[in-house]
Coordinates of C-alpha atoms in Angstrom, one line a residue:
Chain A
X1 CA -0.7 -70.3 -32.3
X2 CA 0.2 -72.9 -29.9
X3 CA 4.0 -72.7 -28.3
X4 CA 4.7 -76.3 -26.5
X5 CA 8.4 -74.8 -25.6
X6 CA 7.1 -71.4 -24.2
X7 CA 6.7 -71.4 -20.1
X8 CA 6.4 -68.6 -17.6
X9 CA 8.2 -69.1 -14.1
X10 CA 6.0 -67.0 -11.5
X11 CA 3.0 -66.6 -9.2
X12 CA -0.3 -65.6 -9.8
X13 CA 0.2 -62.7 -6.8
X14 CA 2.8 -60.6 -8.8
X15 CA 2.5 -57.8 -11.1
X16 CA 5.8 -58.4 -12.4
X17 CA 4.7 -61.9 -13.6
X18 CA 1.1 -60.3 -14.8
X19 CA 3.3 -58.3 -17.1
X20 CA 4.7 -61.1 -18.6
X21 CA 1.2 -62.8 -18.8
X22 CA -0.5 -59.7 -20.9
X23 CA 2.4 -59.3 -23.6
X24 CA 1.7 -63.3 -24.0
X25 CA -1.9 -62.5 -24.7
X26 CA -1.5 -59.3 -26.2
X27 CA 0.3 -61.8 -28.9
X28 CA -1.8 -64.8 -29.0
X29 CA 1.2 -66.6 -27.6
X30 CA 0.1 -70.2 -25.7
X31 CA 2.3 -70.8 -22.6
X32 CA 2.6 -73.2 -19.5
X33 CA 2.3 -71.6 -16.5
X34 CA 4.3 -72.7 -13.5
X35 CA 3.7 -71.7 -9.9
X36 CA 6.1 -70.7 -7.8
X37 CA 5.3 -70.3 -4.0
X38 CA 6.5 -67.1 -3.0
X39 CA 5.5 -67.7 1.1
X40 CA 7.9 -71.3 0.4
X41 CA 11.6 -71.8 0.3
X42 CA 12.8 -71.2 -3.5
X43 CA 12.0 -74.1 -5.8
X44 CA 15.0 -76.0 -7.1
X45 CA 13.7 -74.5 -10.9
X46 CA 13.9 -71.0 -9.9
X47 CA 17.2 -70.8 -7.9
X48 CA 18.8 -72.8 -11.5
X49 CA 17.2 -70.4 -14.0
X50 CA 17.7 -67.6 -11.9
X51 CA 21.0 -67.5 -10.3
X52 CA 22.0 -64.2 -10.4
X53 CA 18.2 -62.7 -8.4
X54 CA 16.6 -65.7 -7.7
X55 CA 13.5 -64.1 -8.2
X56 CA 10.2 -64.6 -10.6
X57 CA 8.8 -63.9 -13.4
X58 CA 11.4 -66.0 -15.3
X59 CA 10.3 -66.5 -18.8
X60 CA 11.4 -70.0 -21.1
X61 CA 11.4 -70.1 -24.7
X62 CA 12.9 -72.9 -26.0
X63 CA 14.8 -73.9 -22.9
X64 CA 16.5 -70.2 -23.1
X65 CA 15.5 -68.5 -19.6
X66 CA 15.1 -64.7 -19.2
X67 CA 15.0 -62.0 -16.5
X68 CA 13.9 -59.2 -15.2
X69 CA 10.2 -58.4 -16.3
X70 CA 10.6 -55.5 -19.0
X71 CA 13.3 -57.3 -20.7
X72 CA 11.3 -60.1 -20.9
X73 CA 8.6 -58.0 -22.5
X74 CA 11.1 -56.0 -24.8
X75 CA 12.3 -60.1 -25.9
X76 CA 8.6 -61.0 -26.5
X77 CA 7.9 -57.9 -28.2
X78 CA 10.6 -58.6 -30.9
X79 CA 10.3 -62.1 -31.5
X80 CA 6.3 -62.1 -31.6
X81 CA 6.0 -59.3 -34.6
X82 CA 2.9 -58.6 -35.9
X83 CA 1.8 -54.7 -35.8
X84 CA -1.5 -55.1 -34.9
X85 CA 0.1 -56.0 -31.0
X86 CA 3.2 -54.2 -31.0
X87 CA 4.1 -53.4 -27.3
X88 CA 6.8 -51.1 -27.7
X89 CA 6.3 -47.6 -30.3
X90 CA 8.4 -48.3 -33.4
X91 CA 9.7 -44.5 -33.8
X92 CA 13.5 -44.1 -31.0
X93 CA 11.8 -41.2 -29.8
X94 CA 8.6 -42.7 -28.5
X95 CA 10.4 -45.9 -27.4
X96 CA 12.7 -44.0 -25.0
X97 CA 9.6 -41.8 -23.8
X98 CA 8.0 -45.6 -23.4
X99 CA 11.4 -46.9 -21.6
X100 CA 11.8 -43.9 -19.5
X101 CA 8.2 -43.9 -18.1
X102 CA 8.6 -47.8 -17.5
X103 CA 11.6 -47.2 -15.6
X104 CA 9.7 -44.4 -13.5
X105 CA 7.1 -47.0 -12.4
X106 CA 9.8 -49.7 -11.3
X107 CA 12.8 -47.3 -9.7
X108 CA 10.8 -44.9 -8.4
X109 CA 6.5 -45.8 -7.7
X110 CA 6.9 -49.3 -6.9
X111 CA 9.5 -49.0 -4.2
X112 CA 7.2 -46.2 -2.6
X113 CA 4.3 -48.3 -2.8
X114 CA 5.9 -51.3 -0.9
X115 CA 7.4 -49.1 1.4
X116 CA 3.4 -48.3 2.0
X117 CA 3.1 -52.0 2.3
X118 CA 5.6 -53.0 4.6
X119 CA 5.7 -49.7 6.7
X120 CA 6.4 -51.0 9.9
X121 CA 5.8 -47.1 11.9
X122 CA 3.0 -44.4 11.0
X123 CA 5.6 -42.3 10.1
X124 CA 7.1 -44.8 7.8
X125 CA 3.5 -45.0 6.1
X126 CA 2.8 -41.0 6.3
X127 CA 6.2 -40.7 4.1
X128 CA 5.9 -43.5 1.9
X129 CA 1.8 -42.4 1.0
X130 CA 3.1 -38.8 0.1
X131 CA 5.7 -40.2 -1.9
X132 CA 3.0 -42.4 -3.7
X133 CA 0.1 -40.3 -4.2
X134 CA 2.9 -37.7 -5.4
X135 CA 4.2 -40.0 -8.0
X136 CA 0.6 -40.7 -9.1
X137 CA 0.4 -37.1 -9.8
X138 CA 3.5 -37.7 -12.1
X139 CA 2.1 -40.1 -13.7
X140 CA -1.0 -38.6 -14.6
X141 CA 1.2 -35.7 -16.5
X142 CA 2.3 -38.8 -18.6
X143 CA -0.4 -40.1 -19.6
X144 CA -1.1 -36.7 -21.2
X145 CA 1.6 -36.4 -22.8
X146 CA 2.2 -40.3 -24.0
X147 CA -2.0 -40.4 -25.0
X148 CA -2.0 -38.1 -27.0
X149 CA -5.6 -38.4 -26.3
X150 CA -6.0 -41.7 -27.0
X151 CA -6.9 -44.3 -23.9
X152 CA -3.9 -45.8 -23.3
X153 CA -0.3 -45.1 -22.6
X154 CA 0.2 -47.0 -26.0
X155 CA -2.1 -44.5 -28.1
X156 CA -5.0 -46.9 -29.5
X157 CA -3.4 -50.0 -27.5
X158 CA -2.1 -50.9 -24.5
X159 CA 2.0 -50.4 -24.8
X160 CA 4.9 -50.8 -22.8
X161 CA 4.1 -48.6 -20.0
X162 CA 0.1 -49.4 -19.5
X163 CA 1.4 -53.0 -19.0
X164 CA 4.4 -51.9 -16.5
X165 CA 1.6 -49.4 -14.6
X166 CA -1.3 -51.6 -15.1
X167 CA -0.1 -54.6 -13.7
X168 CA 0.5 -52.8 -10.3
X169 CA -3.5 -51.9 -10.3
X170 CA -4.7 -54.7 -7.8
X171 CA -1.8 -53.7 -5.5
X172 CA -2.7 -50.5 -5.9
X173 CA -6.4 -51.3 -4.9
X174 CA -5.0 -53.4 -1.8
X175 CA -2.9 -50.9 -0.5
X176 CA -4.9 -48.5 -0.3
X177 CA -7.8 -50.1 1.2
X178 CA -5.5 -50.7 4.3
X179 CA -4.4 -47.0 4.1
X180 CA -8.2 -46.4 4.2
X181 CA -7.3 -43.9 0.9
X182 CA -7.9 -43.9 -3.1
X183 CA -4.4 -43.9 -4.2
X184 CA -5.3 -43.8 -7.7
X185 CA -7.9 -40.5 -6.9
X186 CA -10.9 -39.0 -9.4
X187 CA -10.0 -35.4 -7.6
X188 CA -6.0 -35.3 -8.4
X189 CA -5.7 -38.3 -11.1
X190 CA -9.0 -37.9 -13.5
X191 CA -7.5 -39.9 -16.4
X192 CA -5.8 -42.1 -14.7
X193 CA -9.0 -43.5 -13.1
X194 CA -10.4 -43.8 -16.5
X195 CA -7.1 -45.1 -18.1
X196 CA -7.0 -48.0 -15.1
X197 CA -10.9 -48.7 -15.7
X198 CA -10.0 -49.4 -19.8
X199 CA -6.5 -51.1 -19.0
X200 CA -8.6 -53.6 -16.4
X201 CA -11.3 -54.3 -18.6
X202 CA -9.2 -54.8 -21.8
X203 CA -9.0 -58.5 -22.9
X204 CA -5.8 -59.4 -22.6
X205 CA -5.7 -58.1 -19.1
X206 CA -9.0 -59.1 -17.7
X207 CA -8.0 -62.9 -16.8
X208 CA -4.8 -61.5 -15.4
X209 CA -5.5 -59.2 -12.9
X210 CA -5.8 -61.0 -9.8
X211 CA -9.0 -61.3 -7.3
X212 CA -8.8 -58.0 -4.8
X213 CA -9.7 -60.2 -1.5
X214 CA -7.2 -63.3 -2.9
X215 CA -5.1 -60.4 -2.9
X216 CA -5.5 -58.5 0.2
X217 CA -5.4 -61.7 2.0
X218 CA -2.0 -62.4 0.2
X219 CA -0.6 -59.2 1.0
X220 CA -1.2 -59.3 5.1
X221 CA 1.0 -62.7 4.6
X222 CA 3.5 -61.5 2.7
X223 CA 4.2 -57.6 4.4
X224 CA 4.2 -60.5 7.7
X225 CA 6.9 -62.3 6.3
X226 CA 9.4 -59.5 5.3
X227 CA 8.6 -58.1 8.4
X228 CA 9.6 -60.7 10.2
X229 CA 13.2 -61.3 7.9
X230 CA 13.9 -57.7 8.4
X231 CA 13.6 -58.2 12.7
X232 CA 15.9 -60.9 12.2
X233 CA 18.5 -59.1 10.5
X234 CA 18.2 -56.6 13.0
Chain B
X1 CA 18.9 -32.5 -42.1
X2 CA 21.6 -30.4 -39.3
X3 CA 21.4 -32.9 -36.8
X4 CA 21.7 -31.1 -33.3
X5 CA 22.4 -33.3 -30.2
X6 CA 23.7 -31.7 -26.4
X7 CA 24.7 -34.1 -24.0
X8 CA 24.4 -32.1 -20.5
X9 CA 26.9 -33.9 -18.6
X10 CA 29.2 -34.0 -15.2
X11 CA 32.8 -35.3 -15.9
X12 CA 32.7 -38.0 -13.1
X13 CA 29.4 -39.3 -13.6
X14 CA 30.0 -43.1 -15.1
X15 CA 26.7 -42.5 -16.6
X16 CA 27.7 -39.5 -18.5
X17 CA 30.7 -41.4 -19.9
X18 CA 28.3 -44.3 -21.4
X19 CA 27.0 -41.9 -23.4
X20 CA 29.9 -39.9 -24.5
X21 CA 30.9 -43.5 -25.5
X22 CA 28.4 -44.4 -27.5
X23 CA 28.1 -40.9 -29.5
X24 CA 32.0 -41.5 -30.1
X25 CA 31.5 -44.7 -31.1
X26 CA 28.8 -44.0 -33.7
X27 CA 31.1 -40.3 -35.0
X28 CA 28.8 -38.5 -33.7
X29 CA 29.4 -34.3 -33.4
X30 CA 27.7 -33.2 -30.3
X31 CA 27.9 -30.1 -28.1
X32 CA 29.3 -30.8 -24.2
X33 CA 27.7 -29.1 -21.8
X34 CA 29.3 -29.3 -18.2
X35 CA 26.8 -29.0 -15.4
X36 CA 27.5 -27.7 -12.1
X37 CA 25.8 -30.2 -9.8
X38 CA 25.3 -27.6 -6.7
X39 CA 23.8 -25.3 -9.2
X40 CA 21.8 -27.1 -11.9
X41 CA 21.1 -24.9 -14.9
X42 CA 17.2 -23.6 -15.8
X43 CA 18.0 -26.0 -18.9
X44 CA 19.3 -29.3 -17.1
X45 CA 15.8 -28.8 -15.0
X46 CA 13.4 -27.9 -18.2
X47 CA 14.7 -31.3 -20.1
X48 CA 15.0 -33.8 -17.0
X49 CA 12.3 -32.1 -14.2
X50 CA 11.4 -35.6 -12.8
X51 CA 14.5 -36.5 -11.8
X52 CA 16.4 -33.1 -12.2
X53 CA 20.0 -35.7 -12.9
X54 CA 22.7 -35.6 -15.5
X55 CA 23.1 -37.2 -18.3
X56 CA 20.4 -35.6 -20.6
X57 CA 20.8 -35.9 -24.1
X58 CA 19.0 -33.2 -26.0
X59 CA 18.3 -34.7 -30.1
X60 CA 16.7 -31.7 -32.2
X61 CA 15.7 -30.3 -29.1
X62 CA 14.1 -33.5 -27.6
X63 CA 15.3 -34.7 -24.4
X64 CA 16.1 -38.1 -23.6
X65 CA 17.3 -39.1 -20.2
X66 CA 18.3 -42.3 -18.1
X67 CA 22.0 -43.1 -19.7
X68 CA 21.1 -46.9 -20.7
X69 CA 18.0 -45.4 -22.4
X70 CA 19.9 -43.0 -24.4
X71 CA 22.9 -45.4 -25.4
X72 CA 19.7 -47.7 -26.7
X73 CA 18.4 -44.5 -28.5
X74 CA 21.7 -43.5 -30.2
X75 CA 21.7 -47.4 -31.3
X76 CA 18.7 -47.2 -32.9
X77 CA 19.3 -44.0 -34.6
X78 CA 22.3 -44.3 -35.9
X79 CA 22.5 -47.9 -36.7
X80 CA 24.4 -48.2 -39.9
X81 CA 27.8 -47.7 -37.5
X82 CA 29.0 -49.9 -35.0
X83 CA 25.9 -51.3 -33.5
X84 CA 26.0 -51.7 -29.7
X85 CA 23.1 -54.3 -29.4
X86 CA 23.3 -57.6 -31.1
X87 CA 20.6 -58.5 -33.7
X88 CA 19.3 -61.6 -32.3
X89 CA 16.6 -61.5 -29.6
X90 CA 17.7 -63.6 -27.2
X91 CA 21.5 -62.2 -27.2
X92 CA 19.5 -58.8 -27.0
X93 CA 17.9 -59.9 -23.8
X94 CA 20.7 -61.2 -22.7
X95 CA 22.8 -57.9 -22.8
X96 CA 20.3 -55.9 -21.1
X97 CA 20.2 -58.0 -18.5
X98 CA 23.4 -57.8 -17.6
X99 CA 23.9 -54.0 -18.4
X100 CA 21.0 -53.9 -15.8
X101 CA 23.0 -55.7 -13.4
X102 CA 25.8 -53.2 -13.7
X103 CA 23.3 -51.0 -13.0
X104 CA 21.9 -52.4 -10.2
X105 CA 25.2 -53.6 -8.4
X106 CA 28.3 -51.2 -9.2
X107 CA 27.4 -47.5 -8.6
X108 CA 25.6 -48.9 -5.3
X109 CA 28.1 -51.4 -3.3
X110 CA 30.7 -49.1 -4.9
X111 CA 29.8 -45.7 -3.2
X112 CA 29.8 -48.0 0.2
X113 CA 33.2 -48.4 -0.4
X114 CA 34.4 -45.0 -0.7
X115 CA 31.4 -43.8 1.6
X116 CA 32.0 -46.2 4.7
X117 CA 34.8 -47.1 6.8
X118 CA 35.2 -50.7 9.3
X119 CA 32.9 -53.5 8.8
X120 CA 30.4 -51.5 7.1
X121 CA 33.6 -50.7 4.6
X122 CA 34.6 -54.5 4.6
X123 CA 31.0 -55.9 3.4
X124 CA 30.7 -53.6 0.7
X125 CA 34.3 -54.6 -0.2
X126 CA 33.3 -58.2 -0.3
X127 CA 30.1 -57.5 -2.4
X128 CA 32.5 -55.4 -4.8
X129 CA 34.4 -58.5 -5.4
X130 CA 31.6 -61.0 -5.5
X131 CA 29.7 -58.6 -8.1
X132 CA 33.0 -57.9 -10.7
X133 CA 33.5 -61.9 -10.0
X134 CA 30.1 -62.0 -11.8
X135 CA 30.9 -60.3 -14.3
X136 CA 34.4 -61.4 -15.1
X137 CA 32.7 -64.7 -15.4
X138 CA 29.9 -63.6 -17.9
X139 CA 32.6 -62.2 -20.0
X140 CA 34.7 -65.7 -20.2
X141 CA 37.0 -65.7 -22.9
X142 CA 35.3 -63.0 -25.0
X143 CA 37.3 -59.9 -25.3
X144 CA 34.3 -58.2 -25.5
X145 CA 31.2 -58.6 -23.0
X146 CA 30.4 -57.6 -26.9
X147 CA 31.8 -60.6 -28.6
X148 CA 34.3 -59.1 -31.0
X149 CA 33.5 -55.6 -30.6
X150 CA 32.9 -53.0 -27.9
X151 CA 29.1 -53.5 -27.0
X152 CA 26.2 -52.2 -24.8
X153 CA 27.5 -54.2 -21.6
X154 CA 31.0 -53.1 -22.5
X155 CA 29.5 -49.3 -23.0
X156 CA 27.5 -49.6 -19.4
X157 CA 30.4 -50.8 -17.6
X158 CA 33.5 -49.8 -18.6
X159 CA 33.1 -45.7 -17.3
X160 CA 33.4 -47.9 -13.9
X161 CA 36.6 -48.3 -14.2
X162 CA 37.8 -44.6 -14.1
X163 CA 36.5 -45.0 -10.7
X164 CA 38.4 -48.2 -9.6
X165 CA 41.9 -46.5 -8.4
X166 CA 39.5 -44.2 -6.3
X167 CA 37.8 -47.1 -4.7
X168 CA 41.1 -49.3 -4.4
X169 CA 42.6 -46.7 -2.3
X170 CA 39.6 -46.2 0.0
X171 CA 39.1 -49.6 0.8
X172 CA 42.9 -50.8 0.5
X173 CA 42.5 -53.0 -1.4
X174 CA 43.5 -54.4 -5.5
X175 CA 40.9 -55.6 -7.9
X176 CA 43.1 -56.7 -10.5
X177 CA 44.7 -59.2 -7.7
X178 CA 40.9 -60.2 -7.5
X179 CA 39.7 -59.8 -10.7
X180 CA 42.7 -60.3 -13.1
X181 CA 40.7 -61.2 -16.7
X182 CA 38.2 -58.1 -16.1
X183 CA 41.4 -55.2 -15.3
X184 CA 42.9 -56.9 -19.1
X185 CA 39.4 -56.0 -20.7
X186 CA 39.1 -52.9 -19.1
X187 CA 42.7 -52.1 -20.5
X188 CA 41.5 -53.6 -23.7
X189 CA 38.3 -51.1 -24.2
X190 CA 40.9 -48.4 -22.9
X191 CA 42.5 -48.6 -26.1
X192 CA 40.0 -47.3 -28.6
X193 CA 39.7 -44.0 -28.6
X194 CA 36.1 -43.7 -28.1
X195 CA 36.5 -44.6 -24.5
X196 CA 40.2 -43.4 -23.9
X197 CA 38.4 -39.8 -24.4
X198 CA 35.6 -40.8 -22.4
X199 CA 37.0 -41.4 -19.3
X200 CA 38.2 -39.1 -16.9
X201 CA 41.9 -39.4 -15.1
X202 CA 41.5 -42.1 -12.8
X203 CA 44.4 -39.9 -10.4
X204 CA 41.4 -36.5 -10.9
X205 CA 38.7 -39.2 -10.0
X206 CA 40.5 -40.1 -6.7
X207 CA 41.1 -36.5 -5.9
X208 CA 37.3 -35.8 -6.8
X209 CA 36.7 -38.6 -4.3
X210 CA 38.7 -36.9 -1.6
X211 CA 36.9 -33.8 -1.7
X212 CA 33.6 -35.3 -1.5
X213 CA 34.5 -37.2 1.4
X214 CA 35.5 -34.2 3.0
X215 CA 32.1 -32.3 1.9
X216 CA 30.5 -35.2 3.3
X217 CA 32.7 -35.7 6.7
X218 CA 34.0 -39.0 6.3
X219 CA 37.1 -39.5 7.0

């Protein structure tokens, strides 16, 4: 069904915005996609809708702007109802397993892994991979639990917490090719190899996930630019 | 069905209060369980073993942690009383946004206050400020972050408040002089009794304060 007033704010680089992306698939939803250019000053759209961060994704629906990438997926997932894509579980219990998990990935496993980005020292790289590969180990005891067997987080389909870990894959992949290490590994992490293999291949996903090189590339400009904010502040 | 629900809980922890809130809020009967941070009990680290923190709130057994996750969960299980989220999507996305914001901001900028003395003490004051300014704003004319009623913004951020004597007298300084409308809401929510019994003495928070800043030797 086509949506003229439905627009996401973001760049094709971040996995916050990819999250955004798949729920609109997941739900057939049509959108315009606006590119922000995260290595430019803030465009005049951005720092409006987004006062309070300044950041993207921001999602519009019907003028209305929203924030802060699970919410926005939590807003989709309750407006776009049919049960056949339902991101979050309907039962409280499995929806605050689903929130929880989601919350793991963002306060805890994506800090570590742009600390592995940006580590300016070895040492600050030695730490930040331990903290990574540990929390990958974590994550793997989810996925057993959340499963149930199935293939994704989500059971049958991809839910909440496959999006919120899935669209950190390519970063994932990037990372660890300049750490010269799988940080998704067959030898600790069996399922999630497998889970990341189905989550990448799955349509809603597929156009989404970004090119690797594109995104290497990328990365070496941005870890260059924070680097070079954070010597100023210094 | 017997309906059995812990809350495992420290009595200064502002996230410990949301919840005690919302089960108040809802009627509730729950079982209290005080942890002793230095010496976490084999059952506070069997029901939260990622991140081994307070609040947990056990349901039938079932653990759910992270306090804005469980105020959510006792929403949605007991929603025929006083619901904390609005119905509409949009206002939905809305609160969460800006209970994430408390989140994010208060607990943060605030331990700087009490934590750090000098300039270091003067920014975080100054980011205090800039961040209740925020939400004074947000709040406008409502006497409710909730509208009418005490809602989930109002449930995430008032426990705050037991700690603002605590911060005013570490950083010198009055947030009601700053922040006039917010102190008349927080006085406001202070008045029903689900959060009057929530919150701790602000006087025993201070003192709490003091001793931590001894155990941690800042002066």
């Amino acid at each position: 069904m086509a949506e003229s007033n439905v627009k996401v704010l973001g760049t094709w680089a971040s996995p916050f915005v990819m999250r955004v992306k798949i729920a609109l698939h997941l739900k057939s939803v049509r959108y315009e996609d606006v590119e922000e250019d995260l290595l430019a000053p803030k465009s005049e759209l951005l720092l409006k809708s987004n006062p309070v961060y300044k950041k993207i994704p921001v999602f519009f629906h019907a003028h209305n702007p929203i924030c802060e990438s699970l919410i926005i997926l939590q807003y989709i997932d309750e407006v776009w109802t049919t049960s056949a894509s339902s991101i979050l579980p309907s039962d409280p219990y499995e929806r605050s397993q689903s929130r929880f998990w989601a919350a793991y990935v963002d306060d805890k496993f994506f800090p570590a892994l742009r600390r592995l980005l940006i580590g300016a020292t070895e040492e600050d790289k030695k730490a930040a991979l331990a903290e990574v590969v540990g929390g990958t180990v974590v994550l793997e005891g989810a996925f057993g639990e959340l499963s149930k067997g199935k293939a994704f987080f989500g059971g049958d389909n991809i839910g909440f917490v496959d999006i919120a870990l899935g669209s950190l894959l390519g970063w994932i992949e990037v990372i660890g090719k300049q750490c010269e290490t799988k940080l998704v590994s067959e030898a600790k992490t069996p399922r999630l190899v497998q889970w990341a293999d189905c989550f990448s291949a799955h349509e809603a996903v597929k156009d989404v996930l970004p090119d690797v090189d594109k995104l290497a590339d990328f990365g070496l400009k941005l870890r260059a630019k924070i680097l070079k904010a954070l010597a100023l502040t210094n | 069905m017997a309906e059995e629900v812990v809350l495992l809980d420290f009595w200064p922890s502002p996230f410990g209060m949301r919840s005690r809130i919302a089960l108040a809020e809802k009627g509730i009967k729950y079982e209290h369980k005080e942890e002793d941070l230095r010496n976490k009990s084999a059952l506070l680290l069997q029901m939260n073993p990622v991140h081994k923190k307070i609040p947990v709130l056990i349901h039938n057994g079932k653990p759910v942690c992270e306090s804005l996750i469980q105020v959510q969960y006792i929403d949605e299980v007991w929603h025929d009383k006083a619901p904390l989220l609005p119905s509409d999507p949009y206002q939905k996305a809305t609160a969460r946004f800006w209970a994430d914001y408390v989140d994010k901001k208060i607990y943060e900028v605030g331990g700087r206050v009490w934590k750090t003395k000098g300039e270091k003490q003067a920014t975080a004051k100054k980011e205090l400020i800039e961040t209740l300014k925020l939400l004074e704003k947000e709040l406008g004319d409502k006497p409710y972050f909730g509208g009418e009623s005490l809602g989930y913004v109002d449930v995430a951020f008032i426990p705050f408040y037991s700690w603002f004597y605590a911060l005013e007298k570490c950083g010198n300084f009055s947030i009601e002089a700053e922040c006039p409308k917010l102190i008349a809401w927080a006085k406001r929510c202070m008045q029903k009794e689900s959060v009057a019994k929530s919150l701790p003495d602000q006087q025993k928070v201070y003192d709490f304060i003091l001793e931590m800043k001894k155990h941690f030797g800042i002066e």
